[in-house]
PDB file of C-alpha atoms in Angstrom:
ATOM      1  CA  MET A   1     229.983 125.777-162.350  1.00 88.00           C
ATOM      2  CA  VAL A   2     226.954 123.551-161.876  1.00 93.00           C
ATOM      3  CA  ASP A   3     227.305 122.113-165.397  1.00 94.00           C
ATOM      4  CA  LEU A   4     230.884 121.063-164.617  1.00 94.00           C
ATOM      5  CA  LEU A   5     229.983 119.445-161.306  1.00 96.00           C
ATOM      6  CA  ASP A   6     230.133 115.901-162.722  1.00 96.00           C
ATOM      7  CA  GLU A   7     233.821 116.297-163.581  1.00 96.00           C
ATOM      8  CA  ALA A   8     234.611 117.892-160.240  1.00 96.00           C
ATOM      9  CA  VAL A   9     232.945 115.088-158.279  1.00 97.00           C
ATOM     10  CA  ALA A  10     234.738 112.519-160.449  1.00 97.00           C
ATOM     11  CA  ALA A  11     238.031 114.255-159.614  1.00 96.00           C
ATOM     12  CA  LEU A  12     237.413 113.466-155.938  1.00 96.00           C
ATOM     13  CA  GLY A  13     237.848 109.811-156.819  1.00 94.00           C
ATOM     14  CA  ASP A  14     237.114 107.492-153.949  1.00 93.00           C
ATOM     15  CA  ASP A  15     237.610 110.071-151.184  1.00 94.00           C
ATOM     16  CA  GLN A  16     235.418 108.516-148.499  1.00 95.00           C
ATOM     17  CA  GLU A  17     234.498 111.819-146.874  1.00 94.00           C
ATOM     18  CA  LEU A  18     234.172 114.297-149.731  1.00 96.00           C
ATOM     19  CA  SER A  19     232.918 112.077-152.545  1.00 97.00           C
ATOM     20  CA  PRO A  20     229.539 111.292-150.914  1.00 97.00           C
ATOM     21  CA  LEU A  21     228.995 115.023-150.344  1.00 98.00           C
ATOM     22  CA  GLY A  22     229.744 115.685-154.003  1.00 97.00           C
ATOM     23  CA  HIS A  23     227.368 112.940-155.102  1.00 97.00           C
ATOM     24  CA  THR A  24     224.634 114.488-152.961  1.00 98.00           C
ATOM     25  CA  LEU A  25     225.180 117.776-154.790  1.00 98.00           C
ATOM     26  CA  LEU A  26     224.847 115.953-158.122  1.00 98.00           C
ATOM     27  CA  LYS A  27     221.621 114.303-157.022  1.00 98.00           C
ATOM     28  CA  VAL A  28     220.100 117.579-155.861  1.00 98.00           C
ATOM     29  CA  ARG A  29     221.293 119.364-159.008  1.00 98.00           C
ATOM     30  CA  ASP A  30     219.546 116.829-161.225  1.00 98.00           C
ATOM     31  CA  GLU A  31     216.348 116.851-159.143  1.00 97.00           C
ATOM     32  CA  THR A  32     216.307 120.652-159.095  1.00 97.00           C
ATOM     33  CA  ARG A  33     216.799 120.900-162.842  1.00 96.00           C
ATOM     34  CA  GLU A  34     213.879 118.555-163.371  1.00 97.00           C
ATOM     35  CA  THR A  35     211.707 120.553-160.991  1.00 96.00           C
ATOM     36  CA  LEU A  36     212.576 123.842-162.690  1.00 95.00           C
ATOM     37  CA  ARG A  37     211.867 122.349-166.134  1.00 95.00           C
ATOM     38  CA  ALA A  38     208.484 121.123-164.978  1.00 96.00           C
ATOM     39  CA  LEU A  39     207.583 124.452-163.383  1.00 94.00           C
ATOM     40  CA  GLY A  40     208.409 126.520-166.445  1.00 92.00           C
ATOM     41  CA  THR A  41     207.780 130.177-165.655  1.00 91.00           C
ATOM     42  CA  ALA A  42     205.718 129.590-162.520  1.00 88.00           C
ATOM     43  CA  ARG A  43     206.501 131.904-159.616  1.00 92.00           C
ATOM     44  CA  ASP A  44     205.177 130.012-156.666  1.00 94.00           C
ATOM     45  CA  SER A  45     206.681 128.678-153.462  1.00 95.00           C
ATOM     46  CA  GLU A  46     207.852 125.504-155.199  1.00 95.00           C
ATOM     47  CA  ALA A  47     209.753 127.559-157.784  1.00 95.00           C
ATOM     48  CA  TYR A  48     211.407 129.682-155.101  1.00 96.00           C
ATOM     49  CA  GLU A  49     212.394 126.559-153.166  1.00 96.00           C
ATOM     50  CA  ALA A  50     213.888 125.044-156.323  1.00 96.00           C
ATOM     51  CA  ALA A  51     215.798 128.284-156.936  1.00 96.00           C
ATOM     52  CA  ARG A  52     217.092 128.222-153.339  1.00 97.00           C
ATOM     53  CA  ARG A  53     218.292 124.655-153.794  1.00 97.00           C
ATOM     54  CA  HIS A  54     219.952 125.539-157.091  1.00 97.00           C
ATOM     55  CA  CYS A  55     221.812 128.389-155.380  1.00 97.00           C
ATOM     56  CA  LEU A  56     223.061 126.024-152.690  1.00 98.00           C
ATOM     57  CA  VAL A  57     224.249 123.511-155.302  1.00 98.00           C
ATOM     58  CA  HIS A  58     226.007 126.364-157.108  1.00 98.00           C
ATOM     59  CA  ALA A  59     227.726 127.409-153.877  1.00 98.00           C
ATOM     60  CA  GLY A  60     228.881 123.841-153.260  1.00 98.00           C
ATOM     61  CA  ALA A  61     230.115 123.545-156.847  1.00 98.00           C
ATOM     62  CA  CYS A  62     232.081 126.799-156.487  1.00 97.00           C
ATOM     63  CA  CYS A  63     233.740 125.499-153.325  1.00 97.00           C
ATOM     64  CA  LEU A  64     234.616 122.199-154.941  1.00 97.00           C
ATOM     65  CA  HIS A  65     235.988 123.800-158.119  1.00 96.00           C
ATOM     66  CA  THR A  66     238.028 126.310-156.125  1.00 95.00           C
ATOM     67  CA  TRP A  67     239.603 123.565-154.033  1.00 95.00           C
ATOM     68  CA  LEU A  68     240.272 121.268-156.972  1.00 95.00           C
ATOM     69  CA  TRP A  69     241.619 123.776-159.473  1.00 94.00           C
ATOM     70  CA  ARG A  70     242.948 126.764-157.490  1.00 92.00           C
ATOM     71  CA  ARG A  71     244.269 125.387-154.206  1.00 91.00           C
ATOM     72  CA  GLU A  72     247.865 125.111-155.342  1.00 91.00           C
ATOM     73  CA  ALA A  73     247.932 128.591-156.871  1.00 90.00           C
ATOM     74  CA  LEU A  74     246.335 130.186-153.795  1.00 88.00           C
ATOM     75  CA  GLY A  75     248.154 128.074-151.200  1.00 87.00           C
ATOM     76  CA  GLY A  76     247.597 128.514-147.464  1.00 85.00           C
ATOM     77  CA  LEU A  77     244.032 127.969-146.312  1.00 86.00           C
ATOM     78  CA  ALA A  78     242.806 127.317-149.875  1.00 90.00           C
ATOM     79  CA  ALA A  79     245.066 124.256-150.067  1.00 91.00           C
ATOM     80  CA  ASP A  80     243.704 122.780-146.828  1.00 92.00           C
ATOM     81  CA  ARG A  81     240.844 120.353-147.409  1.00 93.00           C
ATOM     82  CA  ALA A  82     239.445 121.255-143.979  1.00 95.00           C
ATOM     83  CA  TRP A  83     237.620 124.326-145.324  1.00 95.00           C
ATOM     84  CA  LEU A  84     236.177 122.303-148.205  1.00 97.00           C
ATOM     85  CA  SER A  85     234.901 119.610-145.858  1.00 97.00           C
ATOM     86  CA  ALA A  86     233.270 122.179-143.582  1.00 97.00           C
ATOM     87  CA  ALA A  87     231.780 124.143-146.504  1.00 97.00           C
ATOM     88  CA  LEU A  88     230.358 121.122-148.331  1.00 98.00           C
ATOM     89  CA  ARG A  89     228.900 119.733-145.115  1.00 98.00           C
ATOM     90  CA  ARG A  90     227.179 123.048-144.441  1.00 97.00           C
ATOM     91  CA  VAL A  91     225.730 123.201-147.959  1.00 98.00           C
ATOM     92  CA  VAL A  92     224.531 119.592-147.844  1.00 98.00           C
ATOM     93  CA  GLU A  93     222.938 120.188-144.422  1.00 98.00           C
ATOM     94  CA  ARG A  94     221.100 123.236-145.793  1.00 97.00           C
ATOM     95  CA  LEU A  95     219.846 121.055-148.630  1.00 98.00           C
ATOM     96  CA  GLY A  96     218.187 118.864-146.009  1.00 97.00           C
ATOM     97  CA  PHE A  97     220.630 115.965-145.800  1.00 97.00           C
ATOM     98  CA  PRO A  98     221.933 115.475-142.274  1.00 96.00           C
ATOM     99  CA  VAL A  99     225.671 114.905-142.225  1.00 96.00           C
ATOM    100  CA  GLY A 100     227.880 114.654-139.213  1.00 92.00           C
ATOM    101  CA  PRO A 101     230.520 117.265-138.528  1.00 94.00           C
ATOM    102  CA  ASP A 102     234.141 116.777-139.484  1.00 96.00           C
ATOM    103  CA  ARG A 103     235.649 117.448-136.051  1.00 96.00           C
ATOM    104  CA  GLU A 104     239.232 117.206-137.280  1.00 96.00           C
ATOM    105  CA  ALA A 105     238.568 119.790-140.006  1.00 96.00           C
ATOM    106  CA  GLU A 106     236.788 122.094-137.559  1.00 95.00           C
ATOM    107  CA  GLU A 107     239.696 121.899-135.123  1.00 95.00           C
ATOM    108  CA  ARG A 108     242.190 122.689-137.901  1.00 93.00           C
ATOM    109  CA  LEU A 109     240.133 125.704-138.952  1.00 92.00           C
ATOM    110  CA  VAL A 110     239.950 126.986-135.371  1.00 91.00           C
ATOM    111  CA  ARG A 111     243.741 126.629-135.077  1.00 89.00           C
ATOM    112  CA  ARG A 112     244.147 128.549-138.334  1.00 85.00           C
ATOM    113  CA  LEU A 113     241.905 131.318-136.996  1.00 82.00           C
ATOM    114  CA  THR A 114     244.074 131.600-133.890  1.00 81.00           C
ATOM    115  CA  ASP A 115     247.273 131.659-135.954  1.00 77.00           C
ATOM    116  CA  LEU A 116     245.857 134.312-138.293  1.00 72.00           C
ATOM    117  CA  ASP A 117     244.926 136.561-135.397  1.00 65.00           C
ATOM    118  CA  ASP A 118     248.504 136.471-134.148  1.00 68.00           C
ATOM    119  CA  ASP A 119     249.816 137.208-137.649  1.00 71.00           C
ATOM    120  CA  ASP A 120     247.444 140.071-138.636  1.00 73.00           C
ATOM    121  CA  ARG A 121     245.934 138.143-141.539  1.00 75.00           C
ATOM    122  CA  ALA A 122     242.278 137.719-142.518  1.00 76.00           C
ATOM    123  CA  PHE A 123     240.494 134.355-142.494  1.00 78.00           C
ATOM    124  CA  SER A 124     240.185 134.113-146.255  1.00 83.00           C
ATOM    125  CA  LEU A 125     241.047 131.683-149.029  1.00 84.00           C
ATOM    126  CA  VAL A 126     242.973 134.533-150.604  1.00 81.00           C
ATOM    127  CA  PRO A 127     245.826 135.546-148.282  1.00 74.00           C
ATOM    128  CA  LEU A 128     245.010 139.045-147.047  1.00 77.00           C
ATOM    129  CA  ARG A 129     246.863 141.155-144.514  1.00 77.00           C
ATOM    130  CA  LEU A 130     244.812 143.257-142.131  1.00 75.00           C
ATOM    131  CA  ALA A 131     245.547 146.930-141.712  1.00 74.00           C
ATOM    132  CA  PRO A 132     247.775 147.635-138.687  1.00 68.00           C
ATOM    133  CA  GLN A 133     245.164 149.800-136.955  1.00 56.00           C
ATOM    134  CA  HIS A 134     242.654 146.930-136.685  1.00 53.00           C
ATOM    135  CA  ARG A 135     243.766 146.250-133.125  1.00 57.00           C
ATOM    136  CA  GLY A 136     243.355 149.787-131.898  1.00 56.00           C
ATOM    137  CA  PRO A 137     240.348 150.982-129.903  1.00 59.00           C
ATOM    138  CA  ALA A 138     237.149 151.573-131.808  1.00 56.00           C
ATOM    139  CA  PRO A 139     236.366 155.217-132.601  1.00 60.00           C
ATOM    140  CA  GLY A 140     234.567 156.911-129.705  1.00 61.00           C
ATOM    141  CA  ARG A 141     235.812 154.400-127.141  1.00 52.00           C
ATOM    142  CA  ALA A 142     238.352 155.057-124.475  1.00 52.00           C
TER     143      ALA A 142
END
């Protein structure tokens, strides 16, 4: 996933919101690779921090690849760029780059959550129905 990140970011084209987030992932990926190469087999705090950053870049790459290449097949929430915007912003924030929230995306996701609750579906990129008993009282409660 991380090796194919260049192509995925290029596929965003000139998207003014998502492209800068993708380019941040590329920058961190390259810096992290260099750090890991320099550290070799060291197991110190710097190595663990580099590994943490690599994991975050991998998570962002997975989100981007899923949205680019699977959104049409999955449909529903997976096709909505709102989840991708929120996910990439969260990853980039965790990497230490402050980015503002995407209020429009957040509002769309909240509306989707409300709609899913009324329709007995899970909040998931893969459309999943909840079992009918999910609304019943918890065991041991009256």
